[in-house]
Short mmCIF file of N, CA and C in Angstrom, two decimals:
data_model
loop_
_atom_site.label_atom_id
_atom_site.label_comp_id
_atom_site.label_asym_id
_atom_site.label_seq_id
_atom_site.Cartn_x
_atom_site.Cartn_y
_atom_site.Cartn_z
N MET D 1251 4.04 -13.50 -2.46
CA MET D 1251 3.48 -13.21 -3.78
C MET D 1251 4.39 -13.84 -4.83
N ASP D 1252 3.97 -13.79 -6.05
CA ASP D 1252 4.67 -14.47 -7.13
C ASP D 1252 5.67 -13.58 -7.86
N GLY D 1253 5.95 -12.38 -7.36
CA GLY D 1253 6.88 -11.48 -8.02
C GLY D 1253 6.26 -10.72 -9.17
N LYS D 1254 4.96 -10.82 -9.36
CA LYS D 1254 4.29 -10.16 -10.47
C LYS D 1254 3.33 -9.08 -9.99
N VAL D 1255 3.48 -8.67 -8.74
CA VAL D 1255 2.64 -7.63 -8.16
C VAL D 1255 3.55 -6.53 -7.64
N LEU D 1256 3.21 -5.29 -7.96
CA LEU D 1256 3.94 -4.13 -7.45
C LEU D 1256 3.01 -3.39 -6.51
N VAL D 1257 3.49 -3.11 -5.30
CA VAL D 1257 2.70 -2.37 -4.32
C VAL D 1257 3.47 -1.11 -3.95
N LEU D 1258 2.82 0.03 -4.07
CA LEU D 1258 3.41 1.32 -3.69
C LEU D 1258 2.56 1.93 -2.59
N CYS D 1259 3.20 2.65 -1.69
CA CYS D 1259 2.45 3.33 -0.64
C CYS D 1259 2.61 4.82 -0.80
N GLY D 1260 1.66 5.56 -0.27
CA GLY D 1260 1.72 7.01 -0.32
C GLY D 1260 0.65 7.60 0.56
N TYR D 1261 0.51 8.89 0.45
CA TYR D 1261 -0.55 9.56 1.20
C TYR D 1261 -0.92 10.84 0.46
N SER D 1262 -2.17 11.23 0.62
CA SER D 1262 -2.68 12.46 0.04
C SER D 1262 -3.47 13.16 1.13
N ASN D 1263 -3.12 14.40 1.40
CA ASN D 1263 -3.75 15.13 2.51
C ASN D 1263 -3.67 14.32 3.80
N PHE D 1264 -2.58 13.59 3.96
CA PHE D 1264 -2.29 12.76 5.13
C PHE D 1264 -3.27 11.60 5.33
N ASP D 1265 -3.93 11.18 4.26
CA ASP D 1265 -4.70 9.95 4.25
C ASP D 1265 -3.88 8.92 3.49
N PRO D 1266 -3.33 7.89 4.16
CA PRO D 1266 -2.46 6.93 3.50
C PRO D 1266 -3.23 5.96 2.58
N PHE D 1267 -2.52 5.45 1.58
CA PHE D 1267 -3.10 4.51 0.63
C PHE D 1267 -2.03 3.58 0.09
N LEU D 1268 -2.48 2.50 -0.53
CA LEU D 1268 -1.63 1.58 -1.27
C LEU D 1268 -2.12 1.52 -2.70
N TRP D 1269 -1.20 1.52 -3.67
CA TRP D 1269 -1.52 1.25 -5.07
C TRP D 1269 -0.99 -0.15 -5.36
N ILE D 1270 -1.82 -0.98 -5.96
CA ILE D 1270 -1.43 -2.34 -6.32
C ILE D 1270 -1.52 -2.47 -7.83
N PHE D 1271 -0.41 -2.86 -8.46
CA PHE D 1271 -0.33 -3.02 -9.92
C PHE D 1271 -0.11 -4.49 -10.25
N GLU D 1272 -0.90 -5.00 -11.19
CA GLU D 1272 -0.82 -6.40 -11.61
C GLU D 1272 -1.04 -6.50 -13.12
N ASP D 1273 -0.71 -7.65 -13.67
CA ASP D 1273 -0.98 -7.96 -15.08
C ASP D 1273 -0.39 -6.92 -16.04
N TYR D 1274 0.83 -6.52 -15.79
CA TYR D 1274 1.52 -5.55 -16.67
C TYR D 1274 2.68 -6.25 -17.36
N GLN D 1275 3.13 -5.67 -18.46
CA GLN D 1275 4.25 -6.21 -19.21
C GLN D 1275 5.48 -5.34 -18.97
N GLY D 1276 6.61 -5.97 -18.69
CA GLY D 1276 7.85 -5.22 -18.46
C GLY D 1276 7.68 -4.23 -17.32
N THR D 1277 7.94 -2.95 -17.62
CA THR D 1277 7.78 -1.90 -16.61
C THR D 1277 6.60 -0.99 -16.92
N ASN D 1278 5.69 -1.45 -17.73
CA ASN D 1278 4.50 -0.67 -18.10
C ASN D 1278 3.39 -0.89 -17.06
N PHE D 1279 3.66 -0.45 -15.83
CA PHE D 1279 2.76 -0.71 -14.71
C PHE D 1279 1.35 -0.19 -14.94
N PHE D 1280 1.23 0.97 -15.57
CA PHE D 1280 -0.08 1.59 -15.75
C PHE D 1280 -0.90 0.96 -16.88
N ASP D 1281 -0.29 0.04 -17.64
CA ASP D 1281 -1.02 -0.66 -18.69
C ASP D 1281 -1.73 -1.90 -18.17
N GLY D 1282 -1.43 -2.29 -16.93
CA GLY D 1282 -2.08 -3.45 -16.34
C GLY D 1282 -3.23 -3.03 -15.45
N LYS D 1283 -3.60 -3.92 -14.56
CA LYS D 1283 -4.68 -3.65 -13.62
C LYS D 1283 -4.11 -2.91 -12.42
N SER D 1284 -4.79 -1.86 -11.98
CA SER D 1284 -4.35 -1.15 -10.79
C SER D 1284 -5.52 -0.98 -9.83
N THR D 1285 -5.21 -1.07 -8.56
CA THR D 1285 -6.21 -0.95 -7.51
C THR D 1285 -5.64 -0.05 -6.42
N ARG D 1286 -6.44 0.88 -5.95
CA ARG D 1286 -6.02 1.76 -4.85
C ARG D 1286 -6.80 1.36 -3.60
N ILE D 1287 -6.06 1.14 -2.53
CA ILE D 1287 -6.66 0.80 -1.24
C ILE D 1287 -6.34 1.94 -0.28
N GLU D 1288 -7.37 2.55 0.24
CA GLU D 1288 -7.18 3.62 1.22
C GLU D 1288 -7.36 3.06 2.62
N TYR D 1289 -6.51 3.48 3.52
CA TYR D 1289 -6.68 3.08 4.91
C TYR D 1289 -6.66 4.33 5.78
N SER D 1290 -7.73 5.09 5.64
CA SER D 1290 -7.85 6.39 6.31
C SER D 1290 -7.98 6.27 7.82
N SER D 1291 -8.14 5.06 8.33
CA SER D 1291 -8.16 4.91 9.79
C SER D 1291 -6.80 5.28 10.38
N PHE D 1292 -5.77 5.36 9.53
CA PHE D 1292 -4.44 5.78 9.97
C PHE D 1292 -4.14 7.22 9.51
N ARG D 1293 -5.16 8.05 9.45
CA ARG D 1293 -4.98 9.43 9.02
C ARG D 1293 -3.82 10.07 9.78
N ASP D 1294 -3.03 10.85 9.06
CA ASP D 1294 -1.84 11.54 9.57
C ASP D 1294 -0.61 10.65 9.63
N ALA D 1295 -0.71 9.38 9.27
CA ALA D 1295 0.47 8.53 9.21
C ALA D 1295 1.20 8.83 7.90
N GLN D 1296 2.44 9.26 7.99
CA GLN D 1296 3.23 9.60 6.80
C GLN D 1296 3.96 8.35 6.33
N THR D 1297 3.30 7.57 5.47
CA THR D 1297 3.85 6.29 5.01
C THR D 1297 5.04 6.53 4.08
N GLU D 1298 6.02 5.65 4.19
CA GLU D 1298 7.28 5.84 3.45
C GLU D 1298 7.73 4.64 2.64
N ALA D 1299 7.46 3.43 3.11
CA ALA D 1299 7.99 2.24 2.42
C ALA D 1299 7.03 1.07 2.61
N VAL D 1300 7.09 0.15 1.66
CA VAL D 1300 6.26 -1.06 1.73
C VAL D 1300 7.12 -2.25 1.33
N LEU D 1301 6.88 -3.40 1.97
CA LEU D 1301 7.59 -4.62 1.59
C LEU D 1301 6.73 -5.82 1.90
N PHE D 1302 6.99 -6.90 1.18
CA PHE D 1302 6.28 -8.16 1.40
C PHE D 1302 6.98 -8.91 2.52
N LEU D 1303 6.20 -9.44 3.46
CA LEU D 1303 6.72 -10.29 4.53
C LEU D 1303 6.35 -11.73 4.17
N GLY D 1304 7.17 -12.34 3.34
CA GLY D 1304 6.86 -13.68 2.87
C GLY D 1304 5.61 -13.67 2.01
N ASP D 1305 4.81 -14.71 2.16
CA ASP D 1305 3.57 -14.81 1.38
C ASP D 1305 2.33 -14.48 2.20
N SER D 1306 2.53 -13.93 3.41
CA SER D 1306 1.36 -13.77 4.26
C SER D 1306 1.02 -12.33 4.63
N ALA D 1307 1.97 -11.40 4.50
CA ALA D 1307 1.68 -10.04 4.97
C ALA D 1307 2.47 -8.99 4.18
N ILE D 1308 2.00 -7.76 4.30
CA ILE D 1308 2.67 -6.60 3.74
C ILE D 1308 2.97 -5.66 4.90
N ALA D 1309 4.17 -5.13 4.95
CA ALA D 1309 4.54 -4.17 5.99
C ALA D 1309 4.65 -2.78 5.36
N VAL D 1310 4.17 -1.78 6.07
CA VAL D 1310 4.24 -0.40 5.62
C VAL D 1310 4.86 0.41 6.76
N SER D 1311 5.94 1.16 6.45
CA SER D 1311 6.56 1.97 7.49
C SER D 1311 6.01 3.39 7.43
N ALA D 1312 6.04 4.05 8.58
CA ALA D 1312 5.56 5.43 8.66
C ALA D 1312 6.49 6.23 9.56
N GLU D 1313 6.73 7.47 9.17
CA GLU D 1313 7.52 8.39 9.99
C GLU D 1313 6.67 8.87 11.16
N ARG D 1314 7.35 9.44 12.13
CA ARG D 1314 6.64 10.05 13.26
C ARG D 1314 5.83 11.23 12.74
N SER D 1315 4.63 11.38 13.27
CA SER D 1315 3.76 12.49 12.89
C SER D 1315 3.13 13.04 14.16
N PRO D 1316 2.39 14.14 14.05
CA PRO D 1316 1.73 14.67 15.26
C PRO D 1316 0.77 13.66 15.90
N SER D 1317 0.22 12.74 15.11
CA SER D 1317 -0.76 11.79 15.64
C SER D 1317 -0.20 10.41 15.99
N TYR D 1318 0.95 10.04 15.42
CA TYR D 1318 1.49 8.69 15.60
C TYR D 1318 2.99 8.72 15.83
N PRO D 1319 3.48 7.74 16.59
CA PRO D 1319 4.93 7.57 16.66
C PRO D 1319 5.42 6.89 15.38
N GLN D 1320 6.70 6.92 15.17
CA GLN D 1320 7.27 6.18 14.06
C GLN D 1320 6.91 4.72 14.26
N ARG D 1321 6.45 4.04 13.19
CA ARG D 1321 6.00 2.67 13.38
C ARG D 1321 5.99 1.88 12.08
N LEU D 1322 5.74 0.60 12.24
CA LEU D 1322 5.62 -0.33 11.12
C LEU D 1322 4.24 -0.97 11.22
N TYR D 1323 3.45 -0.84 10.17
CA TYR D 1323 2.11 -1.43 10.11
C TYR D 1323 2.19 -2.73 9.33
N SER D 1324 1.38 -3.67 9.69
CA SER D 1324 1.34 -4.95 8.98
C SER D 1324 -0.09 -5.21 8.52
N PHE D 1325 -0.22 -5.61 7.27
CA PHE D 1325 -1.52 -5.94 6.69
C PHE D 1325 -1.43 -7.34 6.11
N PRO D 1326 -2.48 -8.15 6.24
CA PRO D 1326 -2.45 -9.46 5.59
C PRO D 1326 -2.50 -9.27 4.08
N GLN D 1327 -1.82 -10.14 3.35
CA GLN D 1327 -1.83 -10.01 1.89
C GLN D 1327 -3.22 -10.27 1.32
N SER D 1328 -4.13 -10.74 2.12
CA SER D 1328 -5.50 -10.94 1.65
C SER D 1328 -6.16 -9.62 1.27
N ILE D 1329 -5.61 -8.47 1.72
CA ILE D 1329 -6.20 -7.19 1.31
C ILE D 1329 -6.08 -7.01 -0.20
N ILE D 1330 -5.06 -7.61 -0.80
CA ILE D 1330 -4.91 -7.53 -2.26
C ILE D 1330 -6.03 -8.33 -2.92
N THR D 1331 -6.26 -9.54 -2.44
CA THR D 1331 -7.33 -10.38 -2.98
C THR D 1331 -8.68 -9.70 -2.80
N GLU D 1332 -8.92 -9.17 -1.62
CA GLU D 1332 -10.19 -8.50 -1.34
C GLU D 1332 -10.38 -7.28 -2.23
N ALA D 1333 -9.31 -6.52 -2.49
CA ALA D 1333 -9.40 -5.34 -3.35
C ALA D 1333 -9.70 -5.75 -4.78
N ARG D 1334 -9.16 -6.87 -5.23
CA ARG D 1334 -9.43 -7.36 -6.60
C ARG D 1334 -10.91 -7.65 -6.78
N ASP D 1335 -11.54 -8.15 -5.73
CA ASP D 1335 -12.93 -8.58 -5.81
C ASP D 1335 -13.93 -7.44 -5.73
N GLU D 1336 -13.48 -6.24 -5.40
CA GLU D 1336 -14.40 -5.10 -5.28
C GLU D 1336 -14.75 -4.52 -6.63
#
């Protein structure tokens, strides 16, 4: 990515999601465009961290939970482009 996108991970009721922030000035993330991507197919995954893997993928870490072992998920960065188009 170009360093102008902020991606945060979290979960609500153990349904994980990503928040993507773009087109903001300084640290005013909520003044720009924001998109929430839910990936409920990983229900019960307690996501903890997100990082860019070069220009091709995003990695999201998750703690061990009753449904999943501790693991690292990888998503293509195209999910950001696809979310923009929705």
